[in-house]
Amino acid sequence: MKCMLLSAGLGKRMRPLTNQVPKPLIRLAGKSLIEHHLARLKTAGYKEVVINLSHLGDSIQKKLGDGGSYGIRIQYSHEGEHPLGTAGGIVHALPLLGERPFLVISSDIWCDHPLSFPDPVHENAHLILVNNPAHHPDGDFAYESGTACTTGNNFLTFSGIGVFKPELFKTQTGENQLAPVLRSAINQSQVTADHHTGAWFDIGTFERLFEAEQYLKNQTKNPTSSGKSPATSE
């Protein structure tokens, strides 16, 4: 299975830093966010990664190259100066992703999910959901018996990790976001899900970057600790 790392966002909430540094290259616990993903993907057995580029994308490509130094092959999907959105970026990259299901990860998260998934993926999408963090208390989708729903009592947050079939995007064109595409598929009973209760951070602000930094430092000091991140504690 190939993986796509969504890396074309503008990082508006972390300006002025992201005026000079794209958010995927912001450092967390000694290395950039996107390098954390590459390391976890390599450990999980992935061999090919597609990275979409827009805002300061040249610096990402210069940093990572062809992926040889990370033990993984990297291809790039260039979107130009204006990002195409999460769904639009995936559609633009489909020629590189092929005809089989592929993993998509948002570059601006950190999560300890093992990145292993059902094979085959039976529906058009399989989402990893997490407990609602303080900054997103209402969640995104309801979770019920391995299925994502738009209504229900147990609403959870989409982690930014999912496996998708190319068919999910067959009617999508131009700039578009992933959330409405997923809601449409959920309403057609095309989306399964898992509830991940481990550590997860959405690195959307400097405060959350600091929280993730402190968590990883604590894990380094206490490698046997099973404590969860503030974002996922129940």
XYZ file of C-alpha atoms in Angstrom:
234
model
C 0.000 0.000 0.000
C 1.215 3.495 -0.847
C 0.863 6.433 1.523
C 0.121 10.080 0.802
C 1.275 12.732 3.273
C -0.857 15.857 3.021
C 1.690 18.678 3.170
C 0.382 21.564 1.056
C -1.404 23.660 3.705
C -0.575 27.276 4.491
C -0.221 26.850 8.275
C -1.998 30.144 8.942
C -2.442 29.570 12.683
C 1.310 29.216 13.183
C 2.379 32.406 11.460
C 4.795 34.172 11.407
C 6.912 30.973 11.656
C 5.121 29.374 8.698
C 5.821 32.410 6.531
C 9.344 30.992 6.293
C 8.989 27.318 7.241
C 6.227 25.021 5.931
C 4.384 23.368 8.801
C 5.553 19.818 7.891
C 9.138 20.968 8.549
C 8.422 22.414 12.002
C 10.543 20.518 14.464
C 9.103 18.293 17.168
C 11.371 16.480 19.619
C 14.478 16.818 17.473
C 13.126 16.265 13.965
C 10.474 17.675 11.659
C 6.851 16.573 11.769
C 7.080 14.967 8.347
C 10.250 13.064 9.294
C 8.350 11.546 12.229
C 5.806 10.241 9.719
C 8.461 8.840 7.400
C 10.121 7.017 10.286
C 6.832 5.475 11.453
C 5.893 4.504 7.885
C 9.278 2.833 7.371
C 8.856 0.899 10.636
C 5.368 -0.184 9.552
C 6.737 -1.565 6.275
C 5.661 1.108 3.785
C 7.984 1.568 0.831
C 6.380 4.336 -1.281
C 5.139 7.767 -0.234
C 3.526 10.583 -2.224
C 3.812 14.110 -0.804
C 1.734 16.990 -2.158
C 3.418 20.380 -2.262
C 2.306 23.995 -2.465
C 3.249 26.580 0.185
C 7.075 26.589 0.445
C 6.990 23.146 -1.109
C 10.467 23.437 -2.592
C 11.960 23.452 0.894
C 10.166 20.180 1.725
C 11.459 18.519 -1.439
C 14.959 19.849 -0.820
C 14.926 18.474 2.737
C 13.571 14.996 1.916
C 14.861 14.395 -1.613
C 13.895 11.057 -3.121
C 13.548 9.502 0.333
C 16.687 7.382 0.036
C 18.105 8.570 3.337
C 14.838 7.544 5.042
C 14.667 4.108 3.437
C 11.494 4.967 1.561
C 10.736 6.127 -1.999
C 9.190 9.609 -2.241
C 7.300 11.101 -5.184
C 5.933 14.629 -5.222
C 2.608 16.026 -6.403
C 3.034 19.740 -7.178
C -0.099 21.860 -6.794
C 1.337 25.279 -7.588
C 1.128 28.366 -5.404
C -2.503 27.820 -4.371
C -3.279 24.603 -2.440
C -6.087 22.476 -3.855
C -7.527 21.482 -0.473
C -7.339 18.091 1.188
C -9.605 16.278 -1.279
C -8.404 18.295 -4.264
C -4.818 17.445 -3.410
C -5.634 13.737 -3.281
C -7.423 13.890 -6.638
C -4.429 15.687 -8.170
C -2.117 12.943 -6.857
C -4.217 9.956 -8.001
C -1.976 9.233 -11.035
C 0.885 8.646 -8.572
C -1.204 6.681 -6.080
C -2.449 4.035 -8.490
C -5.605 1.952 -8.527
C -5.315 0.198 -5.160
C -6.411 1.540 -1.754
C -3.909 3.981 -0.258
C -3.195 5.457 3.150
C -3.496 9.218 3.697
C -1.998 11.019 6.699
C -2.122 14.720 7.517
C 1.435 15.901 8.044
C 0.464 18.189 10.918
C -0.460 15.444 13.382
C 1.516 13.085 15.610
C -0.060 9.743 16.484
C 1.168 6.397 17.801
C -1.218 4.357 15.643
C 0.681 1.337 14.208
C -0.506 2.149 10.640
C -1.780 -1.364 9.972
C -5.231 -1.780 8.421
C -7.751 -4.385 7.242
C -6.745 -6.074 4.007
C -8.696 -5.782 1.873
C -10.475 -2.546 2.762
C -14.067 -3.432 1.911
C -15.606 0.041 1.718
C -14.424 3.210 -0.039
C -12.900 4.616 3.147
C -11.635 3.407 6.509
C -11.060 6.146 9.096
C -9.091 6.270 12.317
C -11.079 8.186 14.922
C -9.756 9.448 18.260
C -11.227 10.855 21.462
C -12.252 14.491 21.170
C -9.525 16.940 22.228
C -10.321 20.055 24.243
C -10.149 22.282 21.174
C -12.654 20.104 19.250
C -15.110 18.811 21.872
C -17.989 17.936 19.528
C -15.990 15.624 17.254
C -16.528 14.956 13.550
C -18.300 11.632 13.067
C -20.257 9.224 15.227
C -18.729 5.784 15.769
C -20.837 2.641 16.026
C -19.655 -0.973 15.728
C -16.816 -0.304 13.297
C -18.778 2.179 11.222
C -18.571 5.970 10.826
C -21.926 7.752 10.973
C -23.123 11.339 10.630
C -25.658 10.910 13.441
C -25.469 9.121 16.759
C -24.381 9.494 20.379
C -20.685 8.581 20.270
C -19.071 11.393 18.273
C -15.293 11.168 17.847
C -12.661 13.213 16.020
C -11.161 12.233 12.679
C -7.465 11.748 13.339
C -6.244 12.755 9.885
C -5.417 9.093 9.158
C -7.479 7.070 6.708
C -7.329 4.450 3.975
C -9.173 5.333 0.780
C -10.063 3.660 -2.477
C -9.574 5.797 -5.611
C -13.309 5.312 -6.306
C -14.083 7.664 -3.415
C -12.812 10.574 -5.506
C -14.118 9.594 -8.949
C -16.585 12.506 -9.104
C -14.309 15.107 -7.493
C -12.652 17.883 -9.485
C -10.773 21.065 -8.670
C -10.271 22.515 -5.213
C -12.176 20.647 -2.500
C -11.957 19.584 1.125
C -12.081 16.018 2.410
C -14.781 16.436 5.081
C -17.772 16.848 2.699
C -16.513 13.952 0.563
C -16.433 11.739 3.655
C -19.867 12.845 4.838
C -21.339 12.005 1.460
C -19.698 8.562 1.515
C -20.835 7.946 5.099
C -24.426 8.719 4.115
C -24.067 6.012 1.444
C -22.730 3.488 4.010
C -19.296 3.430 2.366
C -17.103 4.229 5.399
C -15.791 1.952 8.148
C -13.766 3.137 11.138
C -11.641 2.200 14.125
C -11.424 4.024 17.450
C -7.784 4.612 18.394
C -7.329 5.401 22.092
C -3.580 5.984 22.090
C -1.664 9.242 21.807
C -2.694 11.772 19.170
C -1.841 15.449 18.682
C -3.154 17.914 16.126
C -0.198 20.291 15.729
C -2.336 23.254 14.704
C -1.040 25.849 17.162
C 2.128 26.594 19.117
C 0.374 25.484 22.313
C -0.367 22.041 20.859
C 3.173 21.783 19.518
C 4.420 22.387 23.067
C 2.050 19.713 24.431
C 3.329 17.176 21.914
C 6.935 18.119 22.701
C 6.381 17.576 26.408
C 4.640 14.242 25.794
C 7.470 12.891 23.633
C 10.110 14.093 26.095
C 8.257 12.259 28.852
C 8.076 9.113 26.712
C 11.838 9.296 26.139
C 12.466 9.573 29.871
C 9.915 6.859 30.722
C 9.766 4.507 27.713
C 7.526 2.011 29.534
C 4.969 4.678 30.436
C 1.485 4.007 29.064
C 0.164 7.478 29.772
C -2.030 9.036 27.104
C -1.708 12.509 25.711
C -3.975 15.253 27.112
C -5.851 15.146 23.813
C -6.855 11.528 24.205
C -7.315 10.951 27.916
C -10.748 9.625 28.747
